[in-house]
Amino acid sequence: MKTIDIKRDSSALVLLYPIANILFSTLTGAEHYSTFTIMYVFAILLTCIWRNHCRVDVNFIIIGSVFLITMSVAYNKSGSILLQFFSFLLLLDAYHYKDYEETFKKNILESDKLIFRGICFYLAVLFYTVVFKDGIQTGWGTVVLYGPYSLSHILAYELLAILCLALFVYKIKMETKWLVLGAVLEVLIVLTCVRSAILSSAFVLIWLLHSFNLKRKFEYILLGGIVLGILAYFRVFDQVITKSLYAMGNGSITNGREWIVNSVSMIYEESSVFEKVFGSGYENLLRGNYRYLGTAIQGHNDLLTILISFGIVGVGLYTEELIRFIKGKGGIGCFLMLAVLVYYNGLFLYTSMVIGLIVVRIFFRECGSTRKKNNNGI
C-alpha cells in the first residue's frame, strides 16, 4: 500500500480535505469554515505550482489579486465572496490539465486502502457530531443532518464528492466494500434533506448503472429496488418528503426559487450599464433581495448570483471555465449533475464541493470510457 506524500503530491491535499474540514469545524466551530476552506484552496494551488503538477498562469494570479483588492474596496464587504469566486476559477483551471488528472487518478488507485480508512474515519467524526454536538438540527418542519457545519448543504455537497470518490474506486476495483460505502454515503445525503444534492447523487448512480452491461444493469436495478424498499420501510425518506410538503405549504415547492429569479431580474434592471457589465457586488444582491423578498439571501443559482455580483464579465469567466472543465468523456453526465447544483442552489459558494470537483470529473470520465467496452461484452 502506497502512502501519499503531501510534500510531493498536491493531490494528497485534495483527498485529505474532507477529514481536515470536518475535524477543523468540529473542534473550532462552524463560523470559521469559509476562512479555512479558502486558505485550503490556495494551499492546493501553491502546491500545484510548486511541484509543477499543473500550469497556473502567474500573470493571471497577479492581475486577479489586484482585481480582488480593487473590487473589495469598491464593493464594500464583498471580499470573501470575491475570494471564493477567484479561487473557484483558479482551481478549475488547475484541474483542467490532463497530467494532473492522471496523477490524481493513479494516486487514488494506489492508495485505495488508506482512502477507505480515511472515509471511515470521516464518518466516525460525523457520528460523533451527531451524538455529542448539534449534528442533527430542526429545519423546514423536520429534523436535518448538519454535522458540524452551519448549513446542511455544506455537509451534503461534501458527501456528494466523497460518494463520487467511493464509486470511482468501486468501478475500477469492483470490491463490495466500496459499493456498501457508497450506499451509506447516499443515505447520509438523503438525511441532509438537500434536494439539489439528492438529485445530483441520483445522476451519479444512474451514470454508474449506465456504464455496465445489460446483465449487470438488471442485477443492480434489482438490488437497488430491494435497498429502496428497506429504506422506505425504515422511513429514511420521511424528512425530505416533509421538507417538500413544508415548502408547498408556504406557496413554493422550490422554496421560493422563482421569487428569487424575479427579484434578481428587478435588481439587474435597476443597475447602471457599468454595473451590468462588471457587477455591483454581492452585498448589493443581498440588499436587493431583502428589499424585494424581505430576506437578505443569495441568488441560489450561480448565474444569478454572479450576474449581480460580478456582471456579464463574471458570468462569461465562470461559464468558460466550467465548460472547459466538463467537456470530454463522460461530459454529459458531469454536466447534468453539476447543472442541478449550479441552477438549483449554487456551486461556487460551496468550496467543499469545488475542491472535490476533480473527483467528480474522473468518476464520470471513467464511467464514460468503460461504458462502450462493457456493452460490447453483453
mmCIF file of C-alpha atoms in Angstrom:
data_model
loop_
_atom_site.group_PDB
_atom_site.id
_atom_site.type_symbol
_atom_site.label_atom_id
_atom_site.label_comp_id
_atom_site.label_asym_id
_atom_site.label_seq_id
_atom_site.Cartn_x
_atom_site.Cartn_y
_atom_site.Cartn_z
ATOM 1 C CA MET A 1 0.000 0.000 0.000
ATOM 2 C CA LYS A 2 1.328 3.390 -1.012
ATOM 3 C CA THR A 3 1.334 6.321 1.397
ATOM 4 C CA ILE A 4 0.550 9.663 -0.222
ATOM 5 C CA ASP A 5 3.280 12.215 0.449
ATOM 6 C CA ILE A 6 1.771 15.669 0.972
ATOM 7 C CA LYS A 7 5.144 17.340 0.405
ATOM 8 C CA ARG A 8 5.478 15.753 -3.027
ATOM 9 C CA ASP A 9 1.927 15.415 -4.195
ATOM 10 C CA SER A 10 -0.755 18.114 -4.233
ATOM 11 C CA SER A 11 -3.477 15.515 -4.804
ATOM 12 C CA ALA A 12 -2.988 14.446 -1.177
ATOM 13 C CA LEU A 13 -4.338 17.808 -0.027
ATOM 14 C CA VAL A 14 -7.499 17.309 -2.071
ATOM 15 C CA LEU A 15 -8.059 13.804 -0.682
ATOM 16 C CA LEU A 16 -7.388 14.927 2.888
ATOM 17 C CA TYR A 17 -9.700 17.944 2.691
ATOM 18 C CA PRO A 18 -12.956 16.319 3.921
ATOM 19 C CA ILE A 19 -11.191 14.951 7.006
ATOM 20 C CA ALA A 20 -9.359 18.211 7.658
ATOM 21 C CA ASN A 21 -12.552 20.226 7.209
ATOM 22 C CA ILE A 22 -14.811 18.127 9.428
ATOM 23 C CA LEU A 23 -12.144 17.949 12.161
ATOM 24 C CA PHE A 24 -11.470 21.690 11.994
ATOM 25 C CA SER A 25 -15.180 22.553 12.074
ATOM 26 C CA THR A 26 -15.854 20.099 14.916
ATOM 27 C CA LEU A 27 -13.010 21.457 17.065
ATOM 28 C CA THR A 28 -13.263 25.190 16.319
ATOM 29 C CA GLY A 29 -16.882 25.775 15.309
ATOM 30 C CA ALA A 30 -18.750 26.342 12.056
ATOM 31 C CA GLU A 31 -18.089 30.106 11.944
ATOM 32 C CA HIS A 32 -14.503 29.586 10.719
ATOM 33 C CA TYR A 33 -15.468 27.319 7.795
ATOM 34 C CA SER A 34 -15.174 29.902 4.973
ATOM 35 C CA THR A 35 -11.759 31.182 6.066
ATOM 36 C CA PHE A 36 -10.396 27.658 6.424
ATOM 37 C CA THR A 37 -11.666 26.452 3.026
ATOM 38 C CA ILE A 38 -10.375 29.475 1.086
ATOM 39 C CA MET A 39 -6.946 29.090 2.709
ATOM 40 C CA TYR A 40 -7.053 25.391 1.882
ATOM 41 C CA VAL A 41 -7.811 26.088 -1.797
ATOM 42 C CA PHE A 42 -4.812 28.386 -2.091
ATOM 43 C CA ALA A 43 -2.636 25.787 -0.323
ATOM 44 C CA ILE A 44 -3.649 23.298 -3.050
ATOM 45 C CA LEU A 45 -2.879 25.839 -5.779
ATOM 46 C CA LEU A 46 0.510 26.760 -4.311
ATOM 47 C CA THR A 47 1.452 23.080 -4.015
ATOM 48 C CA CYS A 48 0.387 22.535 -7.625
ATOM 49 C CA ILE A 49 2.593 25.393 -8.830
ATOM 50 C CA TRP A 50 5.487 24.442 -6.546
ATOM 51 C CA ARG A 51 5.568 20.845 -7.766
ATOM 52 C CA ASN A 52 4.629 21.694 -11.382
ATOM 53 C CA HIS A 53 1.663 19.351 -11.274
ATOM 54 C CA CYS A 54 -0.325 21.780 -13.371
ATOM 55 C CA ARG A 55 0.104 25.132 -15.061
ATOM 56 C CA VAL A 56 -1.453 28.175 -13.472
ATOM 57 C CA ASP A 57 -0.656 31.477 -15.183
ATOM 58 C CA VAL A 58 1.290 33.638 -12.708
ATOM 59 C CA ASN A 59 0.226 36.787 -14.564
ATOM 60 C CA PHE A 60 -3.391 35.737 -14.062
ATOM 61 C CA ILE A 61 -2.759 35.431 -10.322
ATOM 62 C CA ILE A 62 -1.108 38.872 -10.116
ATOM 63 C CA ILE A 63 -3.792 40.584 -12.194
ATOM 64 C CA GLY A 64 -6.503 38.725 -10.297
ATOM 65 C CA SER A 65 -5.041 39.755 -6.935
ATOM 66 C CA VAL A 66 -5.051 43.426 -7.951
ATOM 67 C CA PHE A 67 -8.604 42.975 -9.236
ATOM 68 C CA LEU A 68 -9.655 41.423 -5.901
ATOM 69 C CA ILE A 69 -8.243 44.289 -3.850
ATOM 70 C CA THR A 70 -9.804 46.906 -6.138
ATOM 71 C CA MET A 71 -13.224 45.266 -6.238
ATOM 72 C CA SER A 72 -13.228 44.623 -2.471
ATOM 73 C CA VAL A 73 -12.745 48.339 -1.843
ATOM 74 C CA ALA A 74 -15.296 49.310 -4.491
ATOM 75 C CA TYR A 75 -17.977 46.826 -3.435
ATOM 76 C CA ASN A 76 -17.505 47.047 0.355
ATOM 77 C CA LYS A 77 -17.629 43.806 2.349
ATOM 78 C CA SER A 78 -17.711 41.573 -0.771
ATOM 79 C CA GLY A 79 -14.091 40.490 -0.342
ATOM 80 C CA SER A 80 -14.745 36.945 0.883
ATOM 81 C CA ILE A 81 -17.147 36.239 -1.994
ATOM 82 C CA LEU A 82 -14.615 37.620 -4.467
ATOM 83 C CA LEU A 83 -12.001 35.296 -2.980
ATOM 84 C CA GLN A 84 -14.346 32.326 -3.344
ATOM 85 C CA PHE A 85 -15.113 33.243 -6.951
ATOM 86 C CA PHE A 86 -11.448 33.780 -7.796
ATOM 87 C CA SER A 87 -10.376 30.547 -6.082
ATOM 88 C CA PHE A 88 -13.124 28.692 -7.980
ATOM 89 C CA LEU A 89 -11.756 29.904 -11.332
ATOM 90 C CA LEU A 90 -8.143 29.115 -10.396
ATOM 91 C CA LEU A 91 -8.934 25.652 -9.041
ATOM 92 C CA LEU A 92 -10.914 24.631 -12.129
ATOM 93 C CA ASP A 93 -8.065 25.941 -14.280
ATOM 94 C CA ALA A 94 -5.607 23.787 -12.314
ATOM 95 C CA TYR A 95 -7.862 20.721 -12.514
ATOM 96 C CA HIS A 96 -8.265 21.187 -16.269
ATOM 97 C CA TYR A 97 -4.878 19.724 -17.200
ATOM 98 C CA LYS A 98 -4.780 16.054 -18.117
ATOM 99 C CA ASP A 99 -1.447 15.363 -16.391
ATOM 100 C CA TYR A 100 -2.888 16.453 -13.051
ATOM 101 C CA GLU A 101 -5.971 14.308 -13.540
ATOM 102 C CA GLU A 102 -3.937 11.221 -14.470
ATOM 103 C CA THR A 103 -1.640 11.664 -11.454
ATOM 104 C CA PHE A 104 -4.643 12.122 -9.198
ATOM 105 C CA LYS A 105 -6.340 9.003 -10.560
ATOM 106 C CA LYS A 106 -3.147 6.946 -10.168
ATOM 107 C CA ASN A 107 -2.700 8.018 -6.540
ATOM 108 C CA ILE A 108 -6.295 7.118 -5.660
ATOM 109 C CA LEU A 109 -5.952 3.596 -7.035
ATOM 110 C CA GLU A 110 -2.565 3.017 -5.405
ATOM 111 C CA SER A 111 -3.792 4.278 -2.023
ATOM 112 C CA ASP A 112 -7.323 2.863 -2.026
ATOM 113 C CA LYS A 113 -6.968 1.048 1.322
ATOM 114 C CA LEU A 114 -5.706 4.199 3.021
ATOM 115 C CA ILE A 115 -8.506 6.245 1.445
ATOM 116 C CA PHE A 116 -11.125 3.721 2.588
ATOM 117 C CA ARG A 117 -9.920 4.012 6.179
ATOM 118 C CA GLY A 118 -9.873 7.793 5.842
ATOM 119 C CA ILE A 119 -13.525 7.877 4.720
ATOM 120 C CA CYS A 120 -14.482 5.590 7.610
ATOM 121 C CA PHE A 121 -12.700 7.971 9.996
ATOM 122 C CA TYR A 122 -14.622 10.891 8.432
ATOM 123 C CA LEU A 123 -17.908 9.053 9.051
ATOM 124 C CA ALA A 124 -16.846 8.337 12.638
ATOM 125 C CA VAL A 125 -16.265 12.064 13.256
ATOM 126 C CA LEU A 126 -19.656 12.813 11.663
ATOM 127 C CA PHE A 127 -21.265 10.279 14.004
ATOM 128 C CA TYR A 128 -19.502 11.975 16.938
ATOM 129 C CA THR A 129 -21.033 15.343 15.978
ATOM 130 C CA VAL A 130 -24.480 13.730 15.874
ATOM 131 C CA VAL A 131 -24.130 12.171 19.337
ATOM 132 C CA PHE A 132 -22.151 14.828 21.208
ATOM 133 C CA LYS A 133 -22.632 18.041 19.205
ATOM 134 C CA ASP A 134 -25.537 19.610 17.315
ATOM 135 C CA GLY A 135 -25.071 17.329 14.323
ATOM 136 C CA ILE A 136 -28.826 16.961 13.921
ATOM 137 C CA GLN A 137 -30.966 20.099 13.962
ATOM 138 C CA THR A 138 -34.529 21.065 13.136
ATOM 139 C CA GLY A 139 -35.331 22.861 9.909
ATOM 140 C CA TRP A 140 -38.052 23.047 7.248
ATOM 141 C CA GLY A 141 -40.504 21.388 9.609
ATOM 142 C CA THR A 142 -38.346 18.293 10.183
ATOM 143 C CA VAL A 143 -35.005 17.044 11.573
ATOM 144 C CA VAL A 144 -31.975 17.502 9.358
ATOM 145 C CA LEU A 145 -28.414 16.125 9.380
ATOM 146 C CA TYR A 146 -25.991 19.070 9.651
ATOM 147 C CA GLY A 147 -22.804 17.566 11.043
ATOM 148 C CA PRO A 148 -20.509 20.286 12.452
ATOM 149 C CA TYR A 149 -21.496 22.848 9.816
ATOM 150 C CA SER A 150 -23.836 25.845 9.863
ATOM 151 C CA LEU A 151 -25.624 24.628 6.702
ATOM 152 C CA SER A 152 -26.692 21.101 5.828
ATOM 153 C CA HIS A 153 -25.754 21.965 2.218
ATOM 154 C CA ILE A 154 -22.054 22.040 3.140
ATOM 155 C CA LEU A 155 -22.250 18.506 4.500
ATOM 156 C CA ALA A 156 -24.413 17.291 1.598
ATOM 157 C CA TYR A 157 -22.002 18.584 -1.054
ATOM 158 C CA GLU A 158 -19.005 17.188 0.819
ATOM 159 C CA LEU A 159 -20.696 13.778 0.995
ATOM 160 C CA LEU A 160 -21.539 14.037 -2.706
ATOM 161 C CA ALA A 161 -17.869 14.448 -3.640
ATOM 162 C CA ILE A 162 -16.904 11.525 -1.372
ATOM 163 C CA LEU A 163 -19.660 9.433 -2.999
ATOM 164 C CA CYS A 164 -18.079 10.042 -6.412
ATOM 165 C CA LEU A 165 -14.703 9.008 -4.987
ATOM 166 C CA ALA A 166 -16.074 5.777 -3.485
ATOM 167 C CA LEU A 167 -17.958 4.806 -6.650
ATOM 168 C CA PHE A 168 -14.955 5.627 -8.845
ATOM 169 C CA VAL A 169 -12.828 3.146 -6.890
ATOM 170 C CA TYR A 170 -15.692 0.629 -6.993
ATOM 171 C CA LYS A 171 -15.914 0.983 -10.785
ATOM 172 C CA ILE A 172 -12.221 0.112 -11.080
ATOM 173 C CA LYS A 173 -11.764 -2.432 -8.286
ATOM 174 C CA MET A 174 -15.293 -3.927 -8.173
ATOM 175 C CA GLU A 175 -14.906 -4.543 -4.427
ATOM 176 C CA THR A 176 -18.165 -4.843 -2.473
ATOM 177 C CA LYS A 177 -16.939 -2.702 0.432
ATOM 178 C CA TRP A 178 -16.854 0.366 -1.832
ATOM 179 C CA LEU A 179 -20.415 -0.259 -3.005
ATOM 180 C CA VAL A 180 -21.597 -0.595 0.605
ATOM 181 C CA LEU A 181 -19.738 2.597 1.487
ATOM 182 C CA GLY A 182 -21.434 4.326 -1.444
ATOM 183 C CA ALA A 183 -24.843 3.197 -0.159
ATOM 184 C CA VAL A 184 -24.073 4.601 3.319
ATOM 185 C CA LEU A 185 -22.996 7.920 1.811
ATOM 186 C CA GLU A 186 -26.172 8.099 -0.291
ATOM 187 C CA VAL A 187 -28.357 7.553 2.785
ATOM 188 C CA LEU A 188 -26.496 10.325 4.615
ATOM 189 C CA ILE A 189 -27.045 12.686 1.672
ATOM 190 C CA VAL A 190 -30.779 11.956 1.847
ATOM 191 C CA LEU A 191 -30.756 12.715 5.590
ATOM 192 C CA THR A 192 -29.340 16.201 4.934
ATOM 193 C CA CYS A 193 -32.640 16.973 3.127
ATOM 194 C CA VAL A 194 -30.708 18.965 0.492
ATOM 195 C CA ARG A 195 -32.775 18.152 -2.571
ATOM 196 C CA SER A 196 -30.248 19.506 -5.078
ATOM 197 C CA ALA A 197 -27.598 17.137 -3.669
ATOM 198 C CA ILE A 198 -30.062 14.223 -3.626
ATOM 199 C CA LEU A 199 -30.971 14.816 -7.277
ATOM 200 C CA SER A 200 -27.305 15.187 -8.255
ATOM 201 C CA SER A 201 -26.441 11.947 -6.463
ATOM 202 C CA ALA A 202 -29.220 10.262 -8.446
ATOM 203 C CA PHE A 203 -27.426 11.288 -11.657
ATOM 204 C CA VAL A 204 -24.227 9.777 -10.224
ATOM 205 C CA LEU A 205 -25.947 6.450 -9.562
ATOM 206 C CA ILE A 206 -27.715 6.451 -12.940
ATOM 207 C CA TRP A 207 -24.457 7.168 -14.766
ATOM 208 C CA LEU A 208 -22.716 4.357 -12.897
ATOM 209 C CA LEU A 209 -25.552 1.988 -13.787
ATOM 210 C CA HIS A 210 -25.455 3.140 -17.416
ATOM 211 C CA SER A 211 -21.763 2.210 -17.671
ATOM 212 C CA PHE A 212 -22.379 -1.503 -17.034
ATOM 213 C CA ASN A 213 -23.543 -4.155 -19.478
ATOM 214 C CA LEU A 214 -27.171 -5.274 -19.673
ATOM 215 C CA LYS A 215 -26.792 -8.211 -17.274
ATOM 216 C CA ARG A 216 -25.192 -6.072 -14.567
ATOM 217 C CA LYS A 217 -27.777 -3.338 -15.118
ATOM 218 C CA PHE A 218 -30.549 -5.830 -14.314
ATOM 219 C CA GLU A 219 -28.713 -7.070 -11.199
ATOM 220 C CA TYR A 220 -28.136 -3.538 -9.873
ATOM 221 C CA ILE A 221 -31.714 -2.436 -10.603
ATOM 222 C CA LEU A 222 -33.000 -5.437 -8.642
ATOM 223 C CA LEU A 223 -30.581 -4.754 -5.779
ATOM 224 C CA GLY A 224 -31.438 -1.046 -5.824
ATOM 225 C CA GLY A 225 -35.150 -1.817 -5.642
ATOM 226 C CA ILE A 226 -34.615 -4.017 -2.578
ATOM 227 C CA VAL A 227 -32.475 -1.342 -0.881
ATOM 228 C CA LEU A 228 -35.057 1.369 -1.631
ATOM 229 C CA GLY A 229 -37.765 -0.821 -0.169
ATOM 230 C CA ILE A 230 -35.764 -1.340 3.030
ATOM 231 C CA LEU A 231 -35.026 2.394 3.333
ATOM 232 C CA ALA A 232 -38.676 3.252 2.764
ATOM 233 C CA TYR A 233 -39.690 0.714 5.427
ATOM 234 C CA PHE A 234 -37.383 2.430 7.934
ATOM 235 C CA ARG A 235 -38.771 5.809 6.819
ATOM 236 C CA VAL A 236 -35.417 7.229 5.715
ATOM 237 C CA PHE A 237 -37.145 9.433 3.136
ATOM 238 C CA ASP A 238 -39.656 10.943 5.562
ATOM 239 C CA GLN A 239 -37.551 14.019 6.303
ATOM 240 C CA VAL A 240 -37.041 15.097 2.700
ATOM 241 C CA ILE A 241 -40.738 14.434 1.953
ATOM 242 C CA THR A 242 -41.714 16.542 4.973
ATOM 243 C CA LYS A 243 -39.425 19.339 3.777
ATOM 244 C CA SER A 244 -41.061 19.306 0.331
ATOM 245 C CA LEU A 245 -44.555 19.347 1.840
ATOM 246 C CA TYR A 246 -43.499 22.164 4.168
ATOM 247 C CA ALA A 247 -42.256 24.181 1.167
ATOM 248 C CA MET A 248 -45.506 23.537 -0.716
ATOM 249 C CA GLY A 249 -47.438 24.754 2.306
ATOM 250 C CA ASN A 250 -45.507 28.021 2.126
ATOM 251 C CA GLY A 251 -46.520 28.512 -1.501
ATOM 252 C CA SER A 252 -43.491 27.160 -3.394
ATOM 253 C CA ILE A 253 -42.125 23.609 -3.578
ATOM 254 C CA THR A 254 -38.785 25.111 -4.700
ATOM 255 C CA ASN A 255 -38.564 27.223 -1.513
ATOM 256 C CA GLY A 256 -39.167 30.410 -3.498
ATOM 257 C CA ARG A 257 -36.601 29.944 -6.290
ATOM 258 C CA GLU A 258 -38.985 31.536 -8.816
ATOM 259 C CA TRP A 259 -39.421 34.550 -6.487
ATOM 260 C CA ILE A 260 -35.639 34.922 -6.292
ATOM 261 C CA VAL A 261 -35.410 34.951 -10.103
ATOM 262 C CA ASN A 262 -37.937 37.796 -10.242
ATOM 263 C CA SER A 263 -36.090 39.695 -7.516
ATOM 264 C CA VAL A 264 -32.716 39.344 -9.254
ATOM 265 C CA SER A 265 -34.289 40.455 -12.549
ATOM 266 C CA MET A 266 -35.506 43.671 -10.915
ATOM 267 C CA ILE A 267 -32.121 44.269 -9.239
ATOM 268 C CA TYR A 268 -30.390 43.869 -12.608
ATOM 269 C CA GLU A 269 -32.819 46.192 -14.381
ATOM 270 C CA GLU A 270 -32.080 48.893 -11.814
ATOM 271 C CA SER A 271 -28.311 48.571 -12.317
ATOM 272 C CA SER A 272 -26.251 51.035 -14.333
ATOM 273 C CA VAL A 273 -24.547 49.974 -17.574
ATOM 274 C CA PHE A 274 -21.229 49.679 -15.736
ATOM 275 C CA GLU A 275 -22.815 47.501 -13.035
ATOM 276 C CA LYS A 276 -24.475 45.285 -15.636
ATOM 277 C CA VAL A 277 -21.095 44.651 -17.252
ATOM 278 C CA PHE A 278 -18.833 44.444 -14.172
ATOM 279 C CA GLY A 279 -21.329 43.794 -11.366
ATOM 280 C CA SER A 280 -22.434 45.725 -8.315
ATOM 281 C CA GLY A 281 -21.166 43.377 -5.586
ATOM 282 C CA TYR A 282 -22.558 40.555 -3.505
ATOM 283 C CA GLU A 283 -23.735 42.957 -0.820
ATOM 284 C CA ASN A 284 -25.966 44.674 -3.380
ATOM 285 C CA LEU A 285 -27.531 41.294 -4.197
ATOM 286 C CA LEU A 286 -28.313 40.736 -0.512
ATOM 287 C CA ARG A 287 -29.725 44.233 -0.109
ATOM 288 C CA GLY A 288 -31.848 43.877 -3.235
ATOM 289 C CA ASN A 289 -33.295 40.540 -2.172
ATOM 290 C CA TYR A 290 -34.049 41.968 1.248
ATOM 291 C CA ARG A 291 -35.895 44.838 -0.394
ATOM 292 C CA TYR A 292 -37.995 42.627 -2.696
ATOM 293 C CA LEU A 293 -38.240 39.376 -0.704
ATOM 294 C CA GLY A 294 -37.906 40.538 2.877
ATOM 295 C CA THR A 295 -34.797 38.432 3.491
ATOM 296 C CA ALA A 296 -31.113 39.002 2.606
ATOM 297 C CA ILE A 297 -30.290 35.816 0.697
ATOM 298 C CA GLN A 298 -28.016 34.825 -2.167
ATOM 299 C CA GLY A 299 -29.354 34.046 -5.646
ATOM 300 C CA HIS A 300 -29.472 30.249 -5.076
ATOM 301 C CA ASN A 301 -28.265 29.993 -8.666
ATOM 302 C CA ASP A 302 -24.657 30.652 -9.658
ATOM 303 C CA LEU A 303 -25.551 32.541 -12.826
ATOM 304 C CA LEU A 304 -27.915 34.869 -10.956
ATOM 305 C CA THR A 305 -25.509 35.428 -8.052
ATOM 306 C CA ILE A 306 -22.560 36.108 -10.371
ATOM 307 C CA LEU A 307 -24.595 38.333 -12.721
ATOM 308 C CA ILE A 308 -25.395 40.792 -9.934
ATOM 309 C CA SER A 309 -22.096 40.416 -8.070
ATOM 310 C CA PHE A 310 -19.616 40.400 -10.979
ATOM 311 C CA GLY A 311 -21.704 41.290 -14.037
ATOM 312 C CA ILE A 312 -21.629 39.870 -17.551
ATOM 313 C CA VAL A 313 -17.832 39.640 -17.362
ATOM 314 C CA GLY A 314 -18.079 37.365 -14.315
ATOM 315 C CA VAL A 315 -20.728 35.174 -15.950
ATOM 316 C CA GLY A 316 -18.508 34.843 -19.029
ATOM 317 C CA LEU A 317 -15.433 33.819 -16.992
ATOM 318 C CA TYR A 318 -17.468 31.346 -14.942
ATOM 319 C CA THR A 319 -19.183 29.747 -17.952
ATOM 320 C CA GLU A 320 -15.981 29.453 -19.983
ATOM 321 C CA GLU A 321 -14.061 27.817 -17.132
ATOM 322 C CA LEU A 322 -16.884 25.405 -16.285
ATOM 323 C CA ILE A 323 -17.324 24.307 -19.927
ATOM 324 C CA ARG A 324 -13.593 23.642 -20.266
ATOM 325 C CA PHE A 325 -13.713 21.573 -17.095
ATOM 326 C CA ILE A 326 -16.762 19.492 -18.077
ATOM 327 C CA LYS A 327 -16.096 18.700 -21.741
ATOM 328 C CA GLY A 328 -14.652 15.311 -22.685
ATOM 329 C CA LYS A 329 -15.599 11.707 -21.950
ATOM 330 C CA GLY A 330 -18.486 11.487 -19.519
ATOM 331 C CA GLY A 331 -19.162 15.173 -20.067
ATOM 332 C CA ILE A 332 -22.923 14.749 -20.412
ATOM 333 C CA GLY A 333 -23.254 13.026 -17.042
ATOM 334 C CA CYS A 334 -20.936 15.529 -15.378
ATOM 335 C CA PHE A 335 -22.931 18.383 -16.918
ATOM 336 C CA LEU A 336 -26.283 17.019 -15.716
ATOM 337 C CA MET A 337 -25.022 16.549 -12.177
ATOM 338 C CA LEU A 338 -23.352 19.949 -11.885
ATOM 339 C CA ALA A 339 -26.195 21.719 -13.707
ATOM 340 C CA VAL A 340 -28.540 20.747 -10.871
ATOM 341 C CA LEU A 341 -26.199 22.315 -8.306
ATOM 342 C CA VAL A 342 -25.439 25.410 -10.400
ATOM 343 C CA TYR A 343 -29.075 26.101 -11.289
ATOM 344 C CA TYR A 344 -30.939 24.961 -8.207
ATOM 345 C CA ASN A 345 -28.735 26.125 -5.347
ATOM 346 C CA GLY A 346 -25.331 27.349 -6.492
ATOM 347 C CA LEU A 347 -21.886 25.760 -6.644
ATOM 348 C CA PHE A 348 -19.001 28.224 -6.312
ATOM 349 C CA LEU A 349 -20.098 29.400 -2.848
ATOM 350 C CA TYR A 350 -19.763 25.821 -1.528
ATOM 351 C CA THR A 351 -15.997 25.387 -1.552
ATOM 352 C CA SER A 352 -16.268 21.847 -0.160
ATOM 353 C CA MET A 353 -17.781 20.772 -3.462
ATOM 354 C CA VAL A 354 -15.435 22.910 -5.555
ATOM 355 C CA ILE A 355 -12.365 21.208 -4.060
ATOM 356 C CA GLY A 356 -13.928 17.810 -4.829
ATOM 357 C CA LEU A 357 -14.776 18.596 -8.462
ATOM 358 C CA ILE A 358 -11.681 16.754 -9.721
ATOM 359 C CA VAL A 359 -13.093 13.560 -8.155
ATOM 360 C CA VAL A 360 -16.476 14.200 -9.782
ATOM 361 C CA ARG A 361 -14.882 14.512 -13.203
ATOM 362 C CA ILE A 362 -12.701 11.411 -13.011
ATOM 363 C CA PHE A 363 -15.754 9.401 -11.907
ATOM 364 C CA PHE A 364 -17.807 10.445 -14.928
ATOM 365 C CA ARG A 365 -14.872 10.032 -17.297
ATOM 366 C CA GLU A 366 -14.194 6.533 -16.031
ATOM 367 C CA CYS A 367 -17.843 5.574 -16.486
ATOM 368 C CA GLY A 368 -17.887 7.186 -19.930
ATOM 369 C CA SER A 369 -14.693 5.469 -21.096
ATOM 370 C CA THR A 370 -15.731 1.974 -19.982
ATOM 371 C CA ARG A 371 -19.418 2.062 -20.999
ATOM 372 C CA LYS A 372 -18.830 1.093 -24.624
ATOM 373 C CA LYS A 373 -16.367 -1.661 -23.679
ATOM 374 C CA ASN A 374 -18.753 -3.195 -21.149
ATOM 375 C CA ASN A 375 -21.719 -3.002 -23.505
ATOM 376 C CA ASN A 376 -19.700 -4.862 -26.145
ATOM 377 C CA GLY A 377 -19.320 -7.660 -23.626
ATOM 378 C CA ILE A 378 -23.043 -8.400 -23.316
#
